[in-house]
mmCIF file of C-alpha atoms in Angstrom:
data_model
loop_
_atom_site.group_PDB
_atom_site.id
_atom_site.type_symbol
_atom_site.label_atom_id
_atom_site.label_comp_id
_atom_site.label_asym_id
_atom_site.label_seq_id
_atom_site.Cartn_x
_atom_site.Cartn_y
_atom_site.Cartn_z
ATOM 1 C CA MET W 1 10.281 -132.475 -103.402
ATOM 2 C CA GLN W 2 10.738 -128.732 -103.591
ATOM 3 C CA ILE W 3 13.545 -127.079 -105.560
ATOM 4 C CA GLN W 4 14.104 -123.364 -105.021
ATOM 5 C CA LYS W 5 16.137 -121.318 -107.441
ATOM 6 C CA SER W 6 16.455 -118.148 -105.376
ATOM 7 C CA TYR W 7 17.483 -115.743 -108.181
ATOM 8 C CA LYS W 8 16.094 -117.494 -111.311
ATOM 9 C CA GLU W 9 12.698 -118.647 -112.587
ATOM 10 C CA PRO W 10 10.465 -115.886 -111.078
ATOM 11 C CA ASN W 11 6.990 -117.179 -110.112
ATOM 12 C CA GLY W 12 5.207 -113.867 -109.797
ATOM 13 C CA LYS W 13 5.435 -113.924 -105.996
ATOM 14 C CA GLY W 14 7.619 -111.900 -103.694
ATOM 15 C CA SER W 15 10.596 -113.226 -101.825
ATOM 16 C CA LEU W 16 11.097 -113.478 -98.089
ATOM 17 C CA PHE W 17 14.608 -112.276 -97.248
ATOM 18 C CA LEU W 18 16.055 -113.384 -93.853
ATOM 19 C CA VAL W 19 18.482 -110.586 -92.969
ATOM 20 C CA GLY W 20 21.079 -110.721 -90.223
ATOM 21 C CA THR W 21 21.611 -107.599 -88.116
ATOM 22 C CA PRO W 22 24.544 -106.643 -85.862
ATOM 23 C CA ILE W 23 24.765 -108.335 -82.453
ATOM 24 C CA GLY W 24 26.260 -105.150 -80.980
ATOM 25 C CA ASN W 25 28.663 -103.231 -83.260
ATOM 26 C CA MET W 26 26.787 -101.408 -85.995
ATOM 27 C CA GLU W 27 29.824 -101.715 -88.340
ATOM 28 C CA ASP W 28 29.187 -105.471 -88.565
ATOM 29 C CA MET W 29 26.221 -104.718 -90.910
ATOM 30 C CA THR W 30 26.941 -105.990 -94.398
ATOM 31 C CA PHE W 31 26.656 -103.957 -97.620
ATOM 32 C CA ARG W 32 24.278 -106.556 -99.059
ATOM 33 C CA ALA W 33 22.028 -106.512 -96.005
ATOM 34 C CA LEU W 34 21.701 -102.711 -96.248
ATOM 35 C CA LYS W 35 20.900 -102.943 -100.002
ATOM 36 C CA ILE W 36 18.186 -105.537 -99.419
ATOM 37 C CA LEU W 37 16.631 -103.525 -96.496
ATOM 38 C CA ALA W 38 16.459 -100.420 -98.690
ATOM 39 C CA GLN W 39 14.948 -102.379 -101.645
ATOM 40 C CA VAL W 40 12.222 -104.536 -100.122
ATOM 41 C CA ASP W 41 8.689 -103.374 -99.855
ATOM 42 C CA ALA W 42 8.522 -103.896 -96.055
ATOM 43 C CA ILE W 43 10.540 -105.123 -93.091
ATOM 44 C CA ALA W 44 8.994 -107.557 -90.537
ATOM 45 C CA ALA W 45 10.863 -106.589 -87.261
ATOM 46 C CA GLU W 46 10.914 -108.200 -83.878
ATOM 47 C CA ASP W 47 10.978 -104.748 -82.362
ATOM 48 C CA THR W 48 10.230 -101.842 -84.665
ATOM 49 C CA ARG W 49 11.956 -99.413 -82.277
ATOM 50 C CA VAL W 50 15.237 -101.315 -82.410
ATOM 51 C CA THR W 51 15.100 -101.863 -86.172
ATOM 52 C CA GLY W 52 14.034 -98.231 -86.588
ATOM 53 C CA GLN W 53 17.261 -97.074 -84.852
ATOM 54 C CA LEU W 54 19.274 -99.375 -87.161
ATOM 55 C CA LEU W 55 17.683 -97.949 -90.297
ATOM 56 C CA LYS W 56 18.089 -94.383 -89.066
ATOM 57 C CA HIS W 57 21.781 -94.997 -88.427
ATOM 58 C CA PHE W 58 22.243 -96.026 -92.056
ATOM 59 C CA GLY W 59 19.783 -93.439 -93.500
ATOM 60 C CA ILE W 60 17.235 -95.951 -94.686
ATOM 61 C CA GLU W 61 13.502 -95.133 -94.758
ATOM 62 C CA GLN W 62 11.345 -98.212 -94.928
ATOM 63 C CA ARG W 63 7.986 -99.503 -93.867
ATOM 64 C CA LEU W 64 8.214 -101.511 -90.657
ATOM 65 C CA ILE W 65 5.717 -104.255 -89.651
ATOM 66 C CA SER W 66 5.784 -105.469 -86.051
ATOM 67 C CA PHE W 67 6.425 -109.204 -85.964
ATOM 68 C CA HIS W 68 7.210 -110.931 -82.637
ATOM 69 C CA GLU W 69 6.314 -114.016 -80.611
ATOM 70 C CA HIS W 70 3.080 -112.415 -79.252
ATOM 71 C CA ASN W 71 1.519 -111.333 -82.569
ATOM 72 C CA ALA W 72 3.136 -113.814 -84.979
ATOM 73 C CA GLN W 73 0.142 -116.001 -85.659
ATOM 74 C CA ALA W 74 -1.947 -112.989 -86.600
ATOM 75 C CA ARG W 75 0.797 -111.388 -88.659
ATOM 76 C CA ILE W 76 1.800 -114.344 -90.711
ATOM 77 C CA PRO W 77 -1.326 -114.381 -92.917
ATOM 78 C CA GLU W 78 -0.869 -110.647 -93.552
ATOM 79 C CA LEU W 79 2.793 -111.130 -94.562
ATOM 80 C CA LEU W 80 1.853 -114.033 -96.834
ATOM 81 C CA ASP W 81 -0.807 -111.906 -98.570
ATOM 82 C CA LEU W 82 1.872 -109.311 -99.332
ATOM 83 C CA LEU W 83 4.280 -111.921 -100.600
ATOM 84 C CA GLU W 84 1.574 -113.473 -102.835
ATOM 85 C CA GLU W 85 0.960 -109.985 -104.292
ATOM 86 C CA GLY W 86 4.573 -109.938 -105.408
ATOM 87 C CA LYS W 87 5.862 -107.786 -102.637
ATOM 88 C CA ASP W 88 9.374 -108.534 -101.219
ATOM 89 C CA ILE W 89 9.682 -108.672 -97.419
ATOM 90 C CA ALA W 90 12.732 -108.755 -95.190
ATOM 91 C CA GLN W 91 12.513 -110.329 -91.748
ATOM 92 C CA VAL W 92 14.919 -109.205 -89.015
ATOM 93 C CA SER W 93 15.388 -109.892 -85.269
ATOM 94 C CA ASP W 94 16.703 -107.397 -82.819
ATOM 95 C CA ALA W 95 20.216 -108.799 -83.140
ATOM 96 C CA GLY W 96 21.859 -111.526 -85.169
ATOM 97 C CA LEU W 97 20.210 -113.940 -87.519
ATOM 98 C CA PRO W 98 16.367 -114.285 -87.617
ATOM 99 C CA SER W 99 14.566 -117.497 -86.950
ATOM 100 C CA ILE W 100 16.722 -118.091 -83.828
ATOM 101 C CA SER W 101 14.854 -117.387 -80.629
ATOM 102 C CA ASP W 102 12.151 -115.527 -82.562
ATOM 103 C CA PRO W 103 9.049 -116.617 -84.553
ATOM 104 C CA GLY W 104 10.831 -116.445 -87.931
ATOM 105 C CA GLN W 105 10.863 -120.202 -88.268
ATOM 106 C CA ASP W 106 6.987 -120.231 -88.376
ATOM 107 C CA LEU W 107 7.038 -117.614 -91.099
ATOM 108 C CA VAL W 108 9.563 -119.523 -93.110
ATOM 109 C CA GLN W 109 7.534 -122.742 -92.953
ATOM 110 C CA ALA W 110 4.312 -120.929 -93.930
ATOM 111 C CA ALA W 111 6.057 -119.226 -96.824
ATOM 112 C CA LEU W 112 7.560 -122.435 -98.114
ATOM 113 C CA ALA W 113 4.163 -124.146 -97.974
ATOM 114 C CA GLN W 114 2.885 -121.487 -100.457
ATOM 115 C CA ASP W 115 5.898 -121.851 -102.731
ATOM 116 C CA ILE W 116 7.309 -118.451 -101.726
ATOM 117 C CA LYS W 117 11.080 -118.195 -102.067
ATOM 118 C CA VAL W 118 12.937 -117.808 -98.756
ATOM 119 C CA VAL W 119 16.362 -116.206 -99.256
ATOM 120 C CA PRO W 120 18.905 -116.139 -96.365
ATOM 121 C CA LEU W 121 21.586 -113.474 -96.077
ATOM 122 C CA PRO W 122 24.712 -114.333 -94.121
ATOM 123 C CA GLY W 123 25.123 -112.335 -90.965
ATOM 124 C CA ALA W 124 26.334 -112.176 -87.359
ATOM 125 C CA SER W 125 25.490 -115.061 -85.003
ATOM 126 C CA ALA W 126 26.327 -114.687 -81.296
ATOM 127 C CA GLY W 127 26.672 -118.433 -80.760
ATOM 128 C CA ILE W 128 29.174 -119.064 -83.551
ATOM 129 C CA THR W 129 31.037 -115.804 -82.900
ATOM 130 C CA GLY W 130 31.535 -116.685 -79.262
ATOM 131 C CA LEU W 131 32.429 -120.265 -80.015
ATOM 132 C CA ILE W 132 35.305 -119.602 -82.384
ATOM 133 C CA ALA W 133 37.096 -117.543 -79.643
ATOM 134 C CA SER W 134 36.098 -119.746 -76.752
ATOM 135 C CA GLY W 135 39.098 -122.082 -76.792
ATOM 136 C CA LEU W 136 36.799 -125.090 -76.715
ATOM 137 C CA PRO W 137 36.424 -127.414 -79.682
ATOM 138 C CA ALA W 138 34.438 -125.727 -82.456
ATOM 139 C CA GLN W 139 33.593 -128.976 -84.110
ATOM 140 C CA PRO W 140 31.434 -130.736 -83.379
ATOM 141 C CA HIS W 141 29.083 -128.351 -81.553
ATOM 142 C CA ILE W 142 25.361 -128.099 -80.674
ATOM 143 C CA PHE W 143 23.439 -124.835 -80.303
ATOM 144 C CA TYR W 144 20.460 -125.022 -77.945
ATOM 145 C CA GLY W 145 19.459 -121.353 -77.553
ATOM 146 C CA PHE W 146 17.805 -120.551 -74.147
ATOM 147 C CA LEU W 147 17.416 -123.302 -71.562
ATOM 148 C CA PRO W 148 14.036 -124.025 -70.012
ATOM 149 C CA ARG W 149 13.321 -121.444 -67.228
ATOM 150 C CA LYS W 150 11.759 -123.817 -64.687
ATOM 151 C CA ALA W 151 14.427 -125.598 -62.611
ATOM 152 C CA SER W 152 12.781 -128.994 -62.927
ATOM 153 C CA GLN W 153 12.396 -128.730 -66.715
ATOM 154 C CA GLN W 154 15.952 -127.412 -66.992
ATOM 155 C CA ARG W 155 17.346 -130.312 -65.011
ATOM 156 C CA LYS W 156 15.423 -132.935 -67.022
ATOM 157 C CA PHE W 157 16.673 -131.318 -70.237
ATOM 158 C CA LEU W 158 20.354 -131.270 -69.023
ATOM 159 C CA GLU W 159 20.150 -134.858 -67.899
ATOM 160 C CA THR W 160 19.344 -135.883 -71.483
ATOM 161 C CA LYS W 161 22.298 -133.993 -72.809
ATOM 162 C CA ARG W 162 25.036 -134.799 -70.236
ATOM 163 C CA LEU W 163 26.684 -137.564 -72.236
ATOM 164 C CA TYR W 164 26.880 -135.600 -75.508
ATOM 165 C CA PRO W 165 30.506 -135.243 -76.640
ATOM 166 C CA GLU W 166 29.784 -132.024 -78.687
ATOM 167 C CA THR W 167 30.584 -128.514 -77.295
ATOM 168 C CA GLN W 168 27.260 -127.113 -76.181
ATOM 169 C CA ILE W 169 26.099 -123.496 -76.688
ATOM 170 C CA PHE W 170 23.362 -121.838 -74.580
ATOM 171 C CA TYR W 171 21.891 -118.369 -74.200
ATOM 172 C CA GLU W 172 21.073 -117.207 -70.591
ATOM 173 C CA SER W 173 19.785 -114.197 -68.715
ATOM 174 C CA PRO W 174 22.258 -112.540 -66.252
ATOM 175 C CA TYR W 175 19.532 -112.940 -63.632
ATOM 176 C CA ARG W 176 19.521 -116.695 -63.945
ATOM 177 C CA ILE W 177 23.121 -117.396 -64.851
ATOM 178 C CA GLU W 178 24.310 -118.487 -61.342
ATOM 179 C CA ALA W 179 21.319 -120.792 -60.691
ATOM 180 C CA THR W 180 21.750 -122.296 -64.135
ATOM 181 C CA LEU W 181 25.515 -122.923 -63.630
ATOM 182 C CA GLU W 182 24.833 -124.567 -60.269
ATOM 183 C CA GLN W 183 22.333 -126.875 -61.943
ATOM 184 C CA ILE W 184 24.833 -127.714 -64.719
ATOM 185 C CA LEU W 185 27.461 -128.387 -62.127
ATOM 186 C CA GLU W 186 25.238 -130.918 -60.414
ATOM 187 C CA VAL W 187 24.313 -132.718 -63.565
ATOM 188 C CA TYR W 188 27.436 -132.390 -65.707
ATOM 189 C CA GLY W 189 30.228 -132.189 -63.102
ATOM 190 C CA ASN W 190 32.887 -129.550 -63.017
ATOM 191 C CA ARG W 191 33.601 -129.095 -66.741
ATOM 192 C CA LYS W 192 35.329 -126.382 -68.681
ATOM 193 C CA VAL W 193 33.021 -123.482 -69.473
ATOM 194 C CA VAL W 194 33.229 -120.100 -71.207
ATOM 195 C CA LEU W 195 30.962 -117.230 -70.380
ATOM 196 C CA VAL W 196 30.704 -114.588 -73.084
ATOM 197 C CA ARG W 197 28.883 -111.265 -72.907
ATOM 198 C CA GLU W 198 28.664 -107.980 -74.761
ATOM 199 C CA LEU W 199 30.078 -109.462 -77.989
ATOM 200 C CA SER W 200 31.432 -106.849 -80.429
ATOM 201 C CA LYS W 201 30.829 -104.049 -77.925
ATOM 202 C CA ILE W 202 33.270 -102.002 -75.867
ATOM 203 C CA TYR W 203 32.662 -104.215 -72.799
ATOM 204 C CA GLU W 204 33.096 -107.511 -74.568
ATOM 205 C CA GLU W 205 34.262 -110.118 -72.115
ATOM 206 C CA PHE W 206 35.237 -113.760 -71.992
ATOM 207 C CA ARG W 207 35.461 -115.705 -68.787
ATOM 208 C CA ARG W 208 37.169 -119.100 -69.263
ATOM 209 C CA GLY W 209 37.659 -121.826 -66.664
ATOM 210 C CA LYS W 210 35.856 -124.590 -64.838
ATOM 211 C CA ILE W 211 32.269 -124.159 -63.659
ATOM 212 C CA LYS W 212 33.269 -123.760 -60.075
ATOM 213 C CA ASP W 213 35.783 -121.068 -60.983
ATOM 214 C CA LEU W 214 33.131 -119.191 -62.955
ATOM 215 C CA LEU W 215 30.698 -119.354 -60.047
ATOM 216 C CA SER W 216 33.267 -117.864 -57.719
ATOM 217 C CA SER W 217 34.021 -115.169 -60.309
ATOM 218 C CA LEU W 218 30.320 -114.202 -60.540
ATOM 219 C CA GLU W 219 30.062 -113.962 -56.763
ATOM 220 C CA SER W 220 32.876 -111.382 -56.542
ATOM 221 C CA ASP W 221 32.216 -109.729 -59.903
ATOM 222 C CA PRO W 222 28.606 -109.924 -61.123
ATOM 223 C CA ILE W 223 27.718 -109.311 -64.727
ATOM 224 C CA LYS W 224 25.101 -107.459 -66.783
ATOM 225 C CA GLY W 225 23.823 -108.073 -70.208
ATOM 226 C CA GLU W 226 22.702 -111.176 -72.142
ATOM 227 C CA CYS W 227 25.114 -114.121 -71.669
ATOM 228 C CA LEU W 228 26.405 -116.870 -73.896
ATOM 229 C CA LEU W 229 27.468 -120.099 -72.173
ATOM 230 C CA ILE W 230 29.763 -122.464 -74.049
ATOM 231 C CA LEU W 231 30.270 -125.814 -72.304
ATOM 232 C CA GLU W 232 32.798 -128.564 -72.868
ATOM 233 C CA GLY W 233 31.248 -131.758 -74.136
ATOM 234 C CA TYR W 234 31.254 -135.092 -72.308
ATOM 235 C CA ILE W 235 34.539 -137.039 -72.215
ATOM 236 C CA GLU W 236 35.082 -140.462 -70.613
ATOM 237 C CA GLU W 237 37.072 -138.943 -67.703
ATOM 238 C CA ASP W 238 33.885 -137.147 -66.566
ATOM 239 C CA GLN W 239 32.239 -140.403 -65.472
ATOM 240 C CA PRO W 240 34.102 -140.911 -62.173
ATOM 241 C CA GLN W 241 32.773 -137.496 -60.988
ATOM 242 C CA LEU W 242 29.395 -139.149 -60.542
ATOM 243 C CA ASP W 243 28.592 -141.690 -57.910
ATOM 244 C CA LEU W 244 25.372 -143.421 -56.922
ATOM 245 C CA GLN W 245 24.783 -141.031 -54.085
ATOM 246 C CA SER W 246 24.707 -138.057 -56.396
ATOM 247 C CA VAL W 247 22.291 -139.768 -58.742
ATOM 248 C CA LEU W 248 19.827 -141.195 -56.114
ATOM 249 C CA PRO W 249 18.190 -137.795 -55.442
ATOM 250 C CA GLN W 250 17.230 -137.600 -59.105
ATOM 251 C CA LEU W 251 15.715 -141.083 -58.926
ATOM 252 C CA ARG W 252 13.749 -140.197 -55.716
ATOM 253 C CA GLU W 253 12.400 -137.146 -57.479
ATOM 254 C CA ARG W 254 11.183 -139.151 -60.402
ATOM 255 C CA VAL W 255 9.517 -141.765 -58.184
ATOM 256 C CA ALA W 256 7.914 -139.058 -55.968
ATOM 257 C CA ALA W 257 6.500 -137.486 -59.155
ATOM 258 C CA GLY W 258 4.730 -140.792 -59.912
ATOM 259 C CA GLN W 259 7.128 -142.537 -62.262
ATOM 260 C CA ARG W 260 7.610 -146.190 -61.872
ATOM 261 C CA LEU W 261 10.919 -147.096 -60.184
ATOM 262 C CA LYS W 262 11.824 -149.511 -63.039
ATOM 263 C CA THR W 263 11.166 -146.881 -65.686
ATOM 264 C CA ALA W 264 12.943 -144.096 -63.787
ATOM 265 C CA SER W 265 16.021 -146.377 -63.270
ATOM 266 C CA GLN W 266 16.111 -147.229 -66.992
ATOM 267 C CA GLU W 267 15.820 -143.639 -68.042
ATOM 268 C CA LEU W 268 18.544 -142.358 -65.599
ATOM 269 C CA ALA W 269 20.807 -145.231 -66.653
ATOM 270 C CA LYS W 270 20.856 -143.861 -70.202
ATOM 271 C CA VAL W 271 22.122 -140.384 -69.094
ATOM 272 C CA THR W 272 24.376 -141.282 -66.123
ATOM 273 C CA GLY W 273 26.236 -144.337 -67.408
ATOM 274 C CA PHE W 274 25.117 -146.525 -64.449
ATOM 275 C CA LYS W 275 23.217 -149.733 -64.975
ATOM 276 C CA ALA W 276 19.491 -149.699 -64.356
ATOM 277 C CA LYS W 277 19.862 -152.606 -61.954
ATOM 278 C CA GLU W 278 22.459 -150.621 -59.899
ATOM 279 C CA LEU W 279 20.145 -147.733 -59.535
ATOM 280 C CA TYR W 280 17.120 -149.925 -58.756
ATOM 281 C CA LYS W 281 19.081 -151.845 -56.096
ATOM 282 C CA ALA W 282 20.544 -148.652 -54.523
ATOM 283 C CA TYR W 283 17.113 -147.117 -54.266
ATOM 284 C CA HIS W 284 15.670 -150.113 -52.369
ATOM 285 C CA GLU W 285 18.732 -150.255 -50.111
ATOM 286 C CA GLU W 286 18.258 -146.604 -49.193
ATOM 287 C CA VAL W 287 14.567 -147.225 -48.471
ATOM 288 C CA GLU W 288 15.356 -150.228 -46.292
ATOM 289 C CA GLN W 289 17.979 -148.194 -44.347
ATOM 290 C CA GLY W 290 15.453 -145.448 -43.719
ATOM 291 C CA GLU W 291 12.973 -147.996 -42.281
ATOM 292 C CA GLU W 292 15.415 -149.385 -39.749
#
């Protein structure tokens, strides 16, 4: 059991401050965040150039330490040494809250293991900011971050989430957005979706509609910039959109990859709503038809 009193009972060690930064508009920086960045002994930054521009904008001169996914494991011991010496460190990402889609979580866990205080500062979050204006239910919701890049891994991931009733939030690259939406359409059906980009900037944009509508929109009017996808959760009415013929290709893929038919049928039954026996029987019937 670990109890942290963030501002009382000093233990002679420094504190690790997790500081949110603007997701676009510089004016979204909080007074408290600026105060902490000016007071700490060093700032661990995902990209020192990006954070350097932020500090310059607000007239702050501070020591920057590069801390990103490629050097995190080497940097963490160095940062822990500074914290053990009583130095305060702020960790920031390029935009939004740290520890989301950056190695901050590893640093937090390592700091907590050494009884170092970890103090979060409220700040901007693209996922929540987009969600509250999406028009889709804000509660309950699930945030997943970036989807797997490989199509096969992405599909497998989506299959496990298809029956979730919560509104789902994803990050995606503009270069993969259409392929991702086509994959979601195949697995989820034609649900409501909101695409958000350039949050808090002059080109802020929301595209709301069904997945097919959004795909048509992207065909005629492509987008730039990082995207936020907010998807409607599963509702009972979605089920009729699936039929055995749309599920059988998934079953064939699993069997072709070496999975036993019985196991593949059972796993697909959990995410499609069909009975394992139905899938098993349909597979054999298809095979028999192909042999005739």
